[in-house]
Amino acid sequence: MLSRRRFVRLTAGAAAAAAGGGFPFITSCGDPSGPADRVRSPLLRPAEIGAGRTLLAAPGVAPIAEGESAAAWLFNGSLPSPTIRTRRGEVLAFDLGNDLPDPTIIHWHGLLVPPEADGHPRSAIAAGATYRYEVPVIQRAGTYWYHPHAHHRTGEQIHRGLAGFLIVSDAEEDALGLPAGAQEILMLLQDRDAGAASALTYAPAAMDLHAGMLRGTPFGNGVRLPALEVAGGCYRFRLVNGSHARVYRIGLESGAPLTVIGNDGGLLPAAVDVPNIWLGVGERIDFLIDFTDVEPGWRTALRSLAFDVPGTSGKFPQGIELDLLEITRVDGAVPAMPALPPALSAVAPLGAAASDRTFEFRSSPGEEMHRINGLAFAMDRVDAMVPFGETERWVFVNDSTLPHPVHLHGTQFQIVSRTGGRGGVLPYEAGWKDTALVMPEETVEALVRFDAYRGLFLLHCHNLQHEDMGMMMNIEVV
Ligand SMILES: [Cu+2]
């Protein structure tokens, strides 16, 4: 339950919001291109499918706001792609069909799958072909996602609409009694151009190939400037950063804390209240907000707070303030925050590392070059051979002026230190991670152990332009 102090803080922004006038909500930043950038639309709930069926990638048309549609590339005709719900112990079985004009393949981001099901770009299928996935779900409960991973094409295919949630549940999570149904909010965060004519068109400019595509208008689940009505009580928010390059620093307009319960690899060891959350591309965050003590009509916003990053100047720089989701309390009664146990989940430390590896992420200023240890991705070159079952200490060095969200396939890792930049491991980076945000001047150390499958996996920057331009390596688990 909210303490009195928290209630006061949660409602502190209400008077200011009320004084600012009613709907439509005015964003404080973004592309000032006209009314399209101001009017909010309801956050849609993605369509859902189970763990076995067909995913057909094909051109289509999708609504991006009330009364506006855009040409898109869609899985099964949906924007965002349908949410796949599965459970530990089930089998994830899909036929991917490709009706796009380009090659594609699906990567199940965060999921432990054998290499042939991991969406390595060498597995990409041509237009008209199909690909069969059939993998046991050996995963902890958590917020995972899926998206295309064909080389040089990931940015465009995600941009045009191909990305969705993959939600895994298990008995450990069931026991917590977390908010579900209408009280579970999934939101795929992306930044785009505001207008329907350009929002889903992929045309990166030269600057975009350096910093990555940064645009001025927040979208949630494919909807421009989304809004959400909550009927009091406690809501669970599961967010994926599905943007190209945008780093979000997520907090409530009122400054009230967010109760974080999970991240990339599922539940945290313990819930933690934080004022805001850094979320790099590819990362997920899972938090609770309790609206029990606010009155109908009260309003707030989930916001990305302003922050400074050197080196990303331009029309839509990194670190601008964006109002991601307007939230309005309406009439209704739903349960308050469940009593969370002191320990949410058992996360065993990986222990002492047998060896070290260093990966230096460098983007040369003024050039469209993004490299790891000086190398650009080569489909058939193995860059590191890693022994199965052995714990290693991996050091990610960001030797550039751009954020690099570092993503590893084939396992989940544990972040143990961050030096430089933000200067420490953040409380919501505990537990299991598959993506680590490494800001400029930061060095992040992680313990890594591959103990699910042998074979070829990937380490790459999840800035989609950086990835497409070769900031990626082949990792072979032997
Ligand atoms: Cu990068």
mmCIF file of C-alpha atoms in Angstrom, residues 54 152 237 250 333 451:
data_model
loop_
_atom_site.group_PDB
_atom_site.id
_atom_site.type_symbol
_atom_site.label_atom_id
_atom_site.label_comp_id
_atom_site.label_asym_id
_atom_site.label_seq_id
_atom_site.Cartn_x
_atom_site.Cartn_y
_atom_site.Cartn_z
ATOM 1 C CA THR A 54 1.904 -19.118 -37.823
ATOM 2 C CA HIS A 152 21.352 -4.748 -42.578
ATOM 3 C CA PHE A 237 3.488 -1.925 -16.460
ATOM 4 C CA ILE A 250 11.269 6.807 -17.265
ATOM 5 C CA ALA A 333 -12.443 -0.346 -8.138
ATOM 6 C CA ASP A 451 24.638 -23.155 -19.977
#
